[in-house]
Amino acid sequence: MAKTSKKPKIFVLDTNVILHDYNCIHNFQDNDIVLPIVVLEELDNFKKGNEQINYNARAFIRTIDELSGDKLFNGGISLGKGLGTLRVALGQPFPDEILKSFYDDVPDHRILAIAYHEAQQNPGRYVALVSKDVNLRVKAKSLGIAAEDYLNDKVQDMESLDLKAGAVTVEVSDDGVLNQFYADGRISSKVLKNATPAANQFFILKYGNSSALARYEKNTDYFVRVEKQRCYGIEPRNSEQTFAFDALLNPNVQLVSLTGMAGTGKTLLAVAAALQQEADFNQILLARPVIPLQNQEIGFLPGEIKDKIGPYMLPLFDNIAFIKSRCKPNSKEHFKIDELLRTEKMNISPLAYIRGRSLSDTFFIIDEAQNLTPHEIKTIITRAGENTKIVLTGDIFQIDSPYLDQRSNGITYMTDKMHGQELFAHVNLVKGERSPLAELAGNIL
């Protein structure tokens, strides 16, 4: 057994892994990859369209075309130095175990048949089906086939992200520290012996019943005081919202992630901060991915394209309407919002319509970012040009995509990778402010 355990593993890929990450075949180290022929058939159905999965399908098909050769179907072709081989496996007859358990001749069951065949043909090697589909993994295990999720872009240590808690609360040694902090507006980080702050991390400095809000500046190694700020009639109602405004209004922070359950004010604060700084940017873009509910595709909705996407953009319009309601009808802020919408300096759009655009001099808010993959997040952020600020908001416990979870969604992945960078700040909003009923439902239902 010790000898066979050193042999490279064999991973059979499901279609959804490729649609999630078209570079996935390069992320299995020196192990061998088997690509069922039915996967290529399924990818053919995704190659047309403007969504990220359509782009991923096309990119992977091009990769396969570049690797084409007799060995791709016979023994496998090397993926490069330090990597294993890639082999396309033709269809296999359904074994009795599959015929007795699953009656339908569907792509998932054809993939299972190939994984089963690979396991039977390679008794001395570890063979596993890799799929983002939980149900297919369960089916595989019921047949005695090892099955794994695609883990390459999953965050391993969720607790270190501080996504489930608010700011870090630190007890200071005496009230003199707080008095000095209030007087000077800043204090050396060395006064907190037990703290290991990261760039733009937020803290509540506390002594007895007194407290102060602070943000750590890495370049100066100081804690600076965070004070309440008002934007277009919106005032922070708790410390986390105060921290959020500080990050959103800080010109040195170009990337912000705001997480929290529904009703904590993520999108409202982002929109209010964007309006407050509209003179500093050429445009304000608000976008969210279109995730149809209850399997109702967008094409089935009535009307032209603007009518079809309207229902999905309503939450963004609702936030703008709420901000307008907080401004006096004859105020300059009220008129400014109308002007920004009329001239399209503030534009609300599905995310698919914004991908590929050059984002210079832009305040860009991406709502519901928990429904984006890590690759989609990377694609968006790498479009940022000069004087562009990107804000991602999302609730990692309310994911609509069937192939993402709390550890693998884009906003979690991005927050993990960007933690400690001086251009980045993260705030997790804990307290619901929509209404006592909304907060109660979010906590216990």
CSV table of C-alpha atoms in Angstrom, one decimal:
chain,number,residue,atom,x,y,z
A,1,MET,CA,0.0,0.0,0.0
A,2,ALA,CA,2.8,2.4,0.8
A,3,LYS,CA,4.1,2.0,-2.7
A,4,THR,CA,0.8,2.6,-4.5
A,5,SER,CA,-0.1,5.6,-2.3
A,6,LYS,CA,2.7,7.5,-4.0
A,7,LYS,CA,1.1,7.2,-7.4
A,8,PRO,CA,-0.5,10.4,-8.7
A,9,LYS,CA,-4.2,10.7,-8.0
A,10,ILE,CA,-6.8,10.7,-10.7
A,11,PHE,CA,-9.5,13.4,-10.7
A,12,VAL,CA,-12.6,13.2,-12.9
A,13,LEU,CA,-13.9,16.7,-13.6
A,14,ASP,CA,-17.6,17.7,-13.7
A,15,THR,CA,-18.7,20.5,-16.0
A,16,ASN,CA,-19.5,22.9,-13.3
A,17,VAL,CA,-15.9,23.0,-12.1
A,18,ILE,CA,-14.8,24.3,-15.5
A,19,LEU,CA,-17.6,26.8,-15.6
A,20,HIS,CA,-16.5,28.0,-12.2
A,21,ASP,CA,-12.8,28.2,-13.1
A,22,TYR,CA,-11.6,27.6,-16.7
A,23,ASN,CA,-8.0,27.3,-15.5
A,24,CYS,CA,-8.8,24.5,-13.1
A,25,ILE,CA,-6.8,21.9,-14.9
A,26,HIS,CA,-3.6,23.6,-13.9
A,27,ASN,CA,-4.5,23.5,-10.2
A,28,PHE,CA,-4.2,19.8,-9.4
A,29,GLN,CA,-0.4,19.7,-8.9
A,30,ASP,CA,1.1,16.5,-10.3
A,31,ASN,CA,-2.1,14.5,-10.3
A,32,ASP,CA,-3.8,13.3,-13.5
A,33,ILE,CA,-7.1,14.7,-14.8
A,34,VAL,CA,-9.8,12.8,-16.7
A,35,LEU,CA,-12.2,14.9,-18.7
A,36,PRO,CA,-15.4,13.0,-19.6
A,37,ILE,CA,-16.4,13.5,-23.2
A,38,VAL,CA,-19.9,14.4,-22.1
A,39,VAL,CA,-18.4,17.5,-20.3
A,40,LEU,CA,-17.2,18.8,-23.7
A,41,GLU,CA,-20.7,18.3,-25.0
A,42,GLU,CA,-22.2,20.2,-22.1
A,43,LEU,CA,-19.6,23.0,-22.5
A,44,ASP,CA,-20.8,23.4,-26.1
A,45,ASN,CA,-24.2,24.4,-24.7
A,46,PHE,CA,-22.6,27.2,-22.7
A,47,LYS,CA,-20.3,28.7,-25.3
A,48,LYS,CA,-22.8,31.4,-26.5
A,49,GLY,CA,-23.7,34.3,-24.2
A,50,ASN,CA,-22.2,37.2,-22.3
A,51,GLU,CA,-22.2,35.8,-18.8
A,52,GLN,CA,-19.0,34.8,-17.1
A,53,ILE,CA,-19.8,31.1,-17.4
A,54,ASN,CA,-20.1,31.5,-21.2
A,55,TYR,CA,-16.7,33.2,-21.3
A,56,ASN,CA,-15.3,30.3,-19.1
A,57,ALA,CA,-16.7,27.7,-21.5
A,58,ARG,CA,-15.2,29.4,-24.5
A,59,ALA,CA,-11.8,29.9,-22.8
A,60,PHE,CA,-11.6,26.2,-21.8
A,61,ILE,CA,-12.6,25.0,-25.2
A,62,ARG,CA,-9.8,27.0,-26.7
A,63,THR,CA,-7.4,25.5,-24.2
A,64,ILE,CA,-8.5,22.0,-25.2
A,65,ASP,CA,-8.0,22.9,-28.8
A,66,GLU,CA,-4.4,24.0,-28.2
A,67,LEU,CA,-3.7,20.7,-26.4
A,68,SER,CA,-5.3,18.6,-29.1
A,69,GLY,CA,-3.4,15.5,-30.1
A,70,ASP,CA,-3.8,11.7,-30.2
A,71,LYS,CA,-2.4,11.4,-26.7
A,72,LEU,CA,-5.3,13.6,-25.4
A,73,PHE,CA,-7.6,10.6,-26.0
A,74,ASN,CA,-5.0,7.8,-25.4
A,75,GLY,CA,-2.9,7.9,-22.3
A,76,GLY,CA,-3.1,11.6,-21.7
A,77,ILE,CA,-1.1,14.7,-22.6
A,78,SER,CA,1.2,16.5,-20.2
A,79,LEU,CA,0.0,19.8,-18.8
A,80,GLY,CA,3.5,21.1,-18.1
A,81,LYS,CA,6.4,20.8,-15.7
A,82,GLY,CA,5.4,19.7,-12.3
A,83,LEU,CA,1.8,19.0,-13.4
A,84,GLY,CA,0.1,15.7,-14.3
A,85,THR,CA,-1.6,14.7,-17.5
A,86,LEU,CA,-5.0,15.5,-19.0
A,87,ARG,CA,-7.0,12.8,-20.8
A,88,VAL,CA,-10.4,12.9,-22.5
A,89,ALA,CA,-12.4,9.8,-21.6
A,90,LEU,CA,-15.0,8.5,-24.0
A,91,GLY,CA,-18.4,7.3,-22.7
A,92,GLN,CA,-18.7,4.0,-20.8
A,93,PRO,CA,-21.6,1.6,-20.4
A,94,PHE,CA,-23.7,2.1,-17.2
A,95,PRO,CA,-22.7,-0.5,-14.7
A,96,ASP,CA,-25.4,-2.4,-12.9
A,97,GLU,CA,-25.0,-0.2,-9.8
A,98,ILE,CA,-26.0,2.9,-11.7
A,99,LEU,CA,-28.7,1.2,-13.7
A,100,LYS,CA,-30.4,0.0,-10.5
A,101,SER,CA,-30.1,3.3,-8.7
A,102,PHE,CA,-30.5,6.0,-11.4
A,103,TYR,CA,-32.9,5.4,-14.3
A,104,ASP,CA,-32.3,8.6,-16.4
A,105,ASP,CA,-29.7,8.7,-19.1
A,106,VAL,CA,-28.4,12.2,-18.3
A,107,PRO,CA,-25.0,13.9,-18.4
A,108,ASP,CA,-24.5,13.6,-14.6
A,109,HIS,CA,-25.0,9.8,-14.7
A,110,ARG,CA,-22.6,9.5,-17.7
A,111,ILE,CA,-20.0,11.3,-15.7
A,112,LEU,CA,-20.6,8.9,-12.9
A,113,ALA,CA,-20.2,6.0,-15.2
A,114,ILE,CA,-16.8,7.2,-16.3
A,115,ALA,CA,-15.7,7.9,-12.7
A,116,TYR,CA,-16.8,4.4,-11.8
A,117,HIS,CA,-14.9,2.9,-14.7
A,118,GLU,CA,-11.7,4.8,-13.8
A,119,ALA,CA,-11.9,3.6,-10.3
A,120,GLN,CA,-12.3,0.0,-11.4
A,121,GLN,CA,-9.4,0.3,-13.9
A,122,ASN,CA,-7.0,1.8,-11.4
A,123,PRO,CA,-7.3,-0.2,-8.2
A,124,GLY,CA,-4.0,1.0,-6.9
A,125,ARG,CA,-4.7,4.7,-7.3
A,126,TYR,CA,-7.0,7.3,-5.6
A,127,VAL,CA,-9.8,8.2,-8.1
A,128,ALA,CA,-12.2,10.9,-7.2
A,129,LEU,CA,-15.0,12.8,-8.9
A,130,VAL,CA,-14.5,16.6,-8.5
A,131,SER,CA,-17.8,18.6,-8.7
A,132,LYS,CA,-19.4,21.7,-7.3
A,133,ASP,CA,-22.7,19.9,-7.3
A,134,VAL,CA,-23.3,18.6,-3.8
A,135,ASN,CA,-26.1,16.2,-5.0
A,136,LEU,CA,-23.8,14.6,-7.6
A,137,ARG,CA,-21.1,14.1,-5.0
A,138,VAL,CA,-23.6,12.3,-2.8
A,139,LYS,CA,-24.6,10.1,-5.7
A,140,ALA,CA,-21.0,9.2,-6.3
A,141,LYS,CA,-20.3,8.3,-2.7
A,142,SER,CA,-23.4,6.1,-2.7
A,143,LEU,CA,-21.7,4.1,-5.5
A,144,GLY,CA,-18.4,3.8,-3.6
A,145,ILE,CA,-16.8,6.5,-5.7
A,146,ALA,CA,-14.7,9.1,-3.9
A,147,ALA,CA,-16.0,12.7,-4.5
A,148,GLU,CA,-14.6,16.1,-3.6
A,149,ASP,CA,-15.5,19.7,-4.0
A,150,TYR,CA,-13.2,22.0,-6.0
A,151,LEU,CA,-11.2,23.5,-3.2
A,152,ASN,CA,-8.6,25.6,-5.0
A,153,ASP,CA,-10.3,29.0,-4.4
A,154,LYS,CA,-12.0,28.1,-1.1
A,155,VAL,CA,-11.0,30.1,2.0
A,156,GLN,CA,-9.6,27.6,4.6
A,157,ASP,CA,-9.8,29.6,7.8
A,158,MET,CA,-13.1,31.5,7.9
A,159,GLU,CA,-12.7,32.6,11.5
A,160,SER,CA,-9.6,34.6,10.7
A,161,LEU,CA,-11.6,36.8,8.3
A,162,ASP,CA,-13.7,38.2,11.1
A,163,LEU,CA,-16.7,38.0,8.8
A,164,LYS,CA,-19.0,36.8,11.6
A,165,ALA,CA,-18.1,39.5,14.2
A,166,GLY,CA,-17.9,43.2,14.3
A,167,ALA,CA,-14.8,45.3,14.9
A,168,VAL,CA,-12.1,44.2,17.3
A,169,THR,CA,-12.6,45.4,20.8
A,170,VAL,CA,-9.4,46.0,22.8
A,171,GLU,CA,-9.1,47.0,26.4
A,172,VAL,CA,-6.5,49.7,27.0
A,173,SER,CA,-4.4,49.9,30.2
A,174,ASP,CA,-5.8,53.1,31.7
A,175,ASP,CA,-8.1,56.0,30.9
A,176,GLY,CA,-5.1,58.2,30.1
A,177,VAL,CA,-4.7,56.3,26.8
A,178,LEU,CA,-8.2,57.3,25.8
A,179,ASN,CA,-7.8,60.9,27.0
A,180,GLN,CA,-4.6,61.2,24.9
A,181,PHE,CA,-6.4,59.6,21.9
A,182,TYR,CA,-9.3,62.0,22.2
A,183,ALA,CA,-6.9,65.0,22.5
A,184,ASP,CA,-4.6,64.1,19.7
A,185,GLY,CA,-6.9,62.2,17.4
A,186,ARG,CA,-4.2,59.5,17.0
A,187,ILE,CA,-2.0,57.3,19.2
A,188,SER,CA,0.8,54.9,18.6
A,189,SER,CA,-0.2,51.2,18.1
A,190,LYS,CA,2.4,50.3,20.7
A,191,VAL,CA,0.0,51.2,23.5
A,192,LEU,CA,-1.8,48.0,22.6
A,193,LYS,CA,0.6,45.2,23.5
A,194,ASN,CA,-1.8,42.4,22.7
A,195,ALA,CA,-3.1,43.8,19.3
A,196,THR,CA,-1.7,42.7,16.0
A,197,PRO,CA,-3.5,45.2,13.6
A,198,ALA,CA,-3.7,45.0,9.8
A,199,ALA,CA,-3.8,47.9,7.5
A,200,ASN,CA,-7.2,49.7,7.7
A,201,GLN,CA,-8.5,47.4,10.4
A,202,PHE,CA,-11.0,48.9,12.7
A,203,PHE,CA,-10.9,48.8,16.5
A,204,ILE,CA,-13.0,49.8,19.5
A,205,LEU,CA,-10.5,51.0,22.2
A,206,LYS,CA,-12.2,50.6,25.6
A,207,TYR,CA,-11.5,51.3,29.2
A,208,GLY,CA,-14.3,50.8,31.7
A,209,ASN,CA,-17.4,52.4,30.3
A,210,SER,CA,-15.5,54.7,28.0
A,211,SER,CA,-14.6,53.8,24.4
A,212,ALA,CA,-13.3,55.3,21.2
A,213,LEU,CA,-13.4,54.2,17.6
A,214,ALA,CA,-10.1,53.8,15.7
A,215,ARG,CA,-8.6,52.7,12.4
A,216,TYR,CA,-5.0,51.4,12.1
A,217,GLU,CA,-2.8,53.2,9.6
A,218,LYS,CA,0.0,50.9,8.6
A,219,ASN,CA,2.2,53.5,7.0
A,220,THR,CA,2.4,55.5,10.2
A,221,ASP,CA,1.9,52.6,12.7
A,222,TYR,CA,-0.8,54.7,14.5
A,223,PHE,CA,-4.4,54.3,15.4
A,224,VAL,CA,-6.4,57.3,14.1
A,225,ARG,CA,-9.7,58.3,15.5
A,226,VAL,CA,-12.8,57.5,13.5
A,227,GLU,CA,-15.7,59.9,13.9
A,228,LYS,CA,-19.3,59.9,12.7
A,229,GLN,CA,-19.9,61.4,9.3
A,230,ARG,CA,-23.1,62.2,7.6
A,231,CYS,CA,-23.7,61.6,3.9
A,232,TYR,CA,-26.8,62.8,2.0
A,233,GLY,CA,-29.0,62.7,5.1
A,234,ILE,CA,-27.8,59.3,6.2
A,235,GLU,CA,-26.1,59.0,9.6
A,236,PRO,CA,-24.5,55.9,11.0
A,237,ARG,CA,-26.5,54.3,13.8
A,238,ASN,CA,-23.8,52.0,15.3
A,239,SER,CA,-20.0,51.7,15.4
A,240,GLU,CA,-19.9,49.3,12.4
A,241,GLN,CA,-21.8,51.8,10.2
A,242,THR,CA,-19.4,54.5,11.4
A,243,PHE,CA,-16.5,52.3,10.3
A,244,ALA,CA,-18.1,51.7,7.0
A,245,PHE,CA,-18.5,55.4,6.2
A,246,ASP,CA,-14.9,55.9,7.2
A,247,ALA,CA,-13.7,53.3,4.7
A,248,LEU,CA,-16.1,54.5,2.0
A,249,LEU,CA,-15.0,58.1,2.3
A,250,ASN,CA,-11.3,57.4,2.7
A,251,PRO,CA,-9.6,58.5,-0.6
A,252,ASN,CA,-6.6,56.2,0.1
A,253,VAL,CA,-8.8,53.1,0.2
A,254,GLN,CA,-9.7,52.0,-3.3
A,255,LEU,CA,-11.3,48.7,-2.5
A,256,VAL,CA,-13.9,48.1,0.2
A,257,SER,CA,-15.9,45.0,1.1
A,258,LEU,CA,-19.1,45.4,3.3
A,259,THR,CA,-20.6,42.2,4.6
A,260,GLY,CA,-23.6,41.6,6.9
A,261,MET,CA,-27.0,40.1,7.0
A,262,ALA,CA,-30.0,41.8,5.3
A,263,GLY,CA,-31.0,45.1,6.9
A,264,THR,CA,-27.6,46.1,8.2
A,265,GLY,CA,-27.3,49.0,5.7
A,266,LYS,CA,-24.5,47.7,3.4
A,267,THR,CA,-25.9,49.1,0.1
A,268,LEU,CA,-27.5,52.2,1.6
A,269,LEU,CA,-24.2,53.3,3.1
A,270,ALA,CA,-22.3,52.6,-0.1
A,271,VAL,CA,-24.8,54.6,-2.2
A,272,ALA,CA,-24.9,57.5,0.2
A,273,ALA,CA,-21.1,57.7,0.3
A,274,ALA,CA,-20.9,57.6,-3.5
A,275,LEU,CA,-23.4,60.5,-3.7
A,276,GLN,CA,-21.3,62.4,-1.1
A,277,GLN,CA,-18.3,62.1,-3.3
A,278,GLU,CA,-19.9,62.4,-6.8
A,279,ALA,CA,-17.8,65.5,-7.6
A,280,ASP,CA,-14.6,63.5,-7.3
A,281,PHE,CA,-15.7,60.9,-9.9
A,282,ASN,CA,-16.9,61.1,-13.5
A,283,GLN,CA,-19.5,58.4,-12.9
A,284,ILE,CA,-21.2,56.3,-10.2
A,285,LEU,CA,-22.0,52.8,-11.3
A,286,LEU,CA,-24.3,50.5,-9.3
A,287,ALA,CA,-24.5,46.9,-10.4
A,288,ARG,CA,-25.6,43.5,-9.2
A,289,PRO,CA,-25.6,40.0,-10.7
A,290,VAL,CA,-28.9,38.9,-12.1
A,291,ILE,CA,-29.8,35.7,-10.3
A,292,PRO,CA,-33.3,34.6,-11.4
A,293,LEU,CA,-35.4,33.2,-8.5
A,294,GLN,CA,-37.3,29.9,-8.6
A,295,ASN,CA,-35.6,28.9,-11.8
A,296,GLN,CA,-37.4,31.6,-13.8
A,297,GLU,CA,-35.0,32.7,-16.5
A,298,ILE,CA,-34.9,36.4,-17.4
A,299,GLY,CA,-36.1,35.7,-20.9
A,300,PHE,CA,-39.5,34.7,-19.7
A,301,LEU,CA,-40.2,38.1,-18.2
A,302,PRO,CA,-42.4,40.4,-20.3
A,303,GLY,CA,-41.2,43.5,-22.1
A,304,GLU,CA,-38.0,44.9,-23.5
A,305,ILE,CA,-34.6,44.3,-21.9
A,306,LYS,CA,-35.0,47.3,-19.5
A,307,ASP,CA,-38.3,45.9,-18.4
A,308,LYS,CA,-36.8,42.5,-17.9
A,309,ILE,CA,-33.9,43.6,-15.7
A,310,GLY,CA,-36.0,46.2,-13.8
A,311,PRO,CA,-37.2,43.8,-11.1
A,312,TYR,CA,-33.6,42.7,-10.3
A,313,MET,CA,-32.4,46.3,-9.9
A,314,LEU,CA,-35.3,47.4,-7.6
A,315,PRO,CA,-33.2,47.1,-4.4
A,316,LEU,CA,-30.8,49.6,-5.7
A,317,PHE,CA,-33.6,52.0,-6.8
A,318,ASP,CA,-35.1,51.5,-3.3
A,319,ASN,CA,-32.0,52.7,-1.6
A,320,ILE,CA,-31.8,55.8,-3.8
A,321,ALA,CA,-35.4,56.5,-3.1
A,322,PHE,CA,-34.8,56.2,0.7
A,323,ILE,CA,-31.9,58.6,0.5
A,324,LYS,CA,-34.0,61.1,-1.4
A,325,SER,CA,-36.7,60.8,1.3
A,326,ARG,CA,-34.0,61.8,3.9
A,327,CYS,CA,-33.3,65.0,2.0
A,328,LYS,CA,-35.6,68.0,2.0
A,329,PRO,CA,-37.7,68.2,-1.2
A,330,ASN,CA,-36.2,71.6,-2.2
A,331,SER,CA,-32.6,70.8,-1.1
A,332,LYS,CA,-29.7,70.7,-3.4
A,333,GLU,CA,-29.1,67.1,-2.5
A,334,HIS,CA,-32.6,66.1,-3.7
A,335,PHE,CA,-32.2,67.9,-7.0
A,336,LYS,CA,-28.7,66.5,-7.4
A,337,ILE,CA,-29.9,62.9,-7.2
A,338,ASP,CA,-32.4,63.5,-10.0
A,339,GLU,CA,-29.8,65.2,-12.1
A,340,LEU,CA,-27.3,62.4,-11.7
A,341,LEU,CA,-30.0,59.8,-12.8
A,342,ARG,CA,-31.2,62.0,-15.7
A,343,THR,CA,-27.7,62.6,-17.1
A,344,GLU,CA,-26.8,58.9,-16.3
A,345,LYS,CA,-23.8,60.0,-14.3
A,346,MET,CA,-25.3,57.6,-11.8
A,347,ASN,CA,-26.1,54.5,-13.7
A,348,ILE,CA,-27.8,51.3,-12.5
A,349,SER,CA,-27.2,48.2,-14.5
A,350,PRO,CA,-26.9,44.4,-14.4
A,351,LEU,CA,-23.3,43.4,-13.8
A,352,ALA,CA,-23.1,41.5,-17.2
A,353,TYR,CA,-23.6,44.9,-19.0
A,354,ILE,CA,-20.6,46.4,-17.2
A,355,ARG,CA,-18.0,43.6,-17.6
A,356,GLY,CA,-15.3,44.5,-20.1
A,357,ARG,CA,-15.8,48.2,-19.7
A,358,SER,CA,-12.9,50.5,-18.7
A,359,LEU,CA,-13.5,51.8,-15.2
A,360,SER,CA,-11.6,55.0,-14.8
A,361,ASP,CA,-12.8,57.9,-12.5
A,362,THR,CA,-15.6,55.7,-11.3
A,363,PHE,CA,-17.2,54.9,-8.0
A,364,PHE,CA,-18.3,51.4,-8.6
A,365,ILE,CA,-20.7,49.6,-6.2
A,366,ILE,CA,-21.3,45.8,-6.8
A,367,ASP,CA,-24.3,44.6,-4.7
A,368,GLU,CA,-24.9,41.0,-3.8
A,369,ALA,CA,-21.3,40.1,-4.5
A,370,GLN,CA,-21.6,36.9,-2.6
A,371,ASN,CA,-23.2,35.5,-5.8
A,372,LEU,CA,-20.0,36.0,-7.8
A,373,THR,CA,-17.2,33.5,-8.2
A,374,PRO,CA,-13.6,34.4,-7.2
A,375,HIS,CA,-12.7,34.6,-10.9
A,376,GLU,CA,-15.6,37.0,-11.6
A,377,ILE,CA,-14.4,39.3,-8.7
A,378,LYS,CA,-10.9,39.2,-10.1
A,379,THR,CA,-12.1,40.1,-13.6
A,380,ILE,CA,-14.0,43.1,-12.2
A,381,ILE,CA,-11.3,44.5,-10.0
A,382,THR,CA,-8.6,44.2,-12.6
A,383,ARG,CA,-10.7,46.6,-14.8
A,384,ALA,CA,-10.1,49.4,-12.3
A,385,GLY,CA,-8.3,52.4,-13.8
A,386,GLU,CA,-7.1,55.6,-12.3
A,387,ASN,CA,-9.2,57.2,-9.6
A,388,THR,CA,-11.6,54.3,-9.4
A,389,LYS,CA,-13.1,53.0,-6.1
A,390,ILE,CA,-14.8,49.6,-6.0
A,391,VAL,CA,-17.2,48.7,-3.2
A,392,LEU,CA,-18.5,45.1,-2.9
A,393,THR,CA,-21.5,44.4,-0.6
A,394,GLY,CA,-22.9,41.0,0.3
A,395,ASP,CA,-24.3,38.6,2.8
A,396,ILE,CA,-22.3,35.4,2.8
A,397,PHE,CA,-25.2,33.5,4.5
A,398,GLN,CA,-27.6,34.3,1.6
A,399,ILE,CA,-26.1,32.8,-1.5
A,400,ASP,CA,-28.3,32.1,-4.5
A,401,SER,CA,-25.8,30.3,-6.7
A,402,PRO,CA,-26.0,26.5,-6.3
A,403,TYR,CA,-22.2,26.1,-6.7
A,404,LEU,CA,-21.0,28.7,-4.2
A,405,ASP,CA,-20.9,28.6,-0.4
A,406,GLN,CA,-19.6,30.7,2.5
A,407,ARG,CA,-16.0,29.7,1.8
A,408,SER,CA,-15.9,29.8,-2.0
A,409,ASN,CA,-17.9,32.9,-3.0
A,410,GLY,CA,-16.1,35.9,-4.5
A,411,ILE,CA,-16.5,38.4,-1.6
A,412,THR,CA,-15.1,35.9,1.0
A,413,TYR,CA,-12.2,34.9,-1.3
A,414,MET,CA,-11.4,38.6,-2.1
A,415,THR,CA,-11.5,39.6,1.6
A,416,ASP,CA,-9.2,36.8,2.6
A,417,LYS,CA,-6.7,37.6,-0.1
A,418,MET,CA,-6.8,41.4,0.3
A,419,HIS,CA,-6.6,41.4,4.1
A,420,GLY,CA,-3.8,43.7,5.2
A,421,GLN,CA,-3.3,45.5,1.9
A,422,GLU,CA,-3.2,49.3,2.4
A,423,LEU,CA,-5.6,49.9,-0.5
A,424,PHE,CA,-8.3,47.7,1.0
A,425,ALA,CA,-10.7,47.9,4.0
A,426,HIS,CA,-13.3,45.4,5.2
A,427,VAL,CA,-16.2,46.1,7.5
A,428,ASN,CA,-18.7,43.5,8.7
A,429,LEU,CA,-22.0,45.0,9.7
A,430,VAL,CA,-23.6,43.2,12.6
A,431,LYS,CA,-26.6,45.0,13.9
A,432,GLY,CA,-29.7,45.2,11.7
A,433,GLU,CA,-31.1,48.7,11.4
A,434,ARG,CA,-33.9,48.2,8.9
A,435,SER,CA,-36.4,47.5,11.7
A,436,PRO,CA,-36.6,45.4,14.9
A,437,LEU,CA,-38.7,42.8,13.0
A,438,ALA,CA,-36.2,42.5,10.2
A,439,GLU,CA,-33.3,42.1,12.6
A,440,LEU,CA,-35.3,39.4,14.6
A,441,ALA,CA,-36.0,37.5,11.5
A,442,GLY,CA,-32.4,37.7,10.3
A,443,ASN,CA,-31.2,36.3,13.6
A,444,ILE,CA,-33.6,33.5,14.4
A,445,LEU,CA,-35.3,32.4,11.2
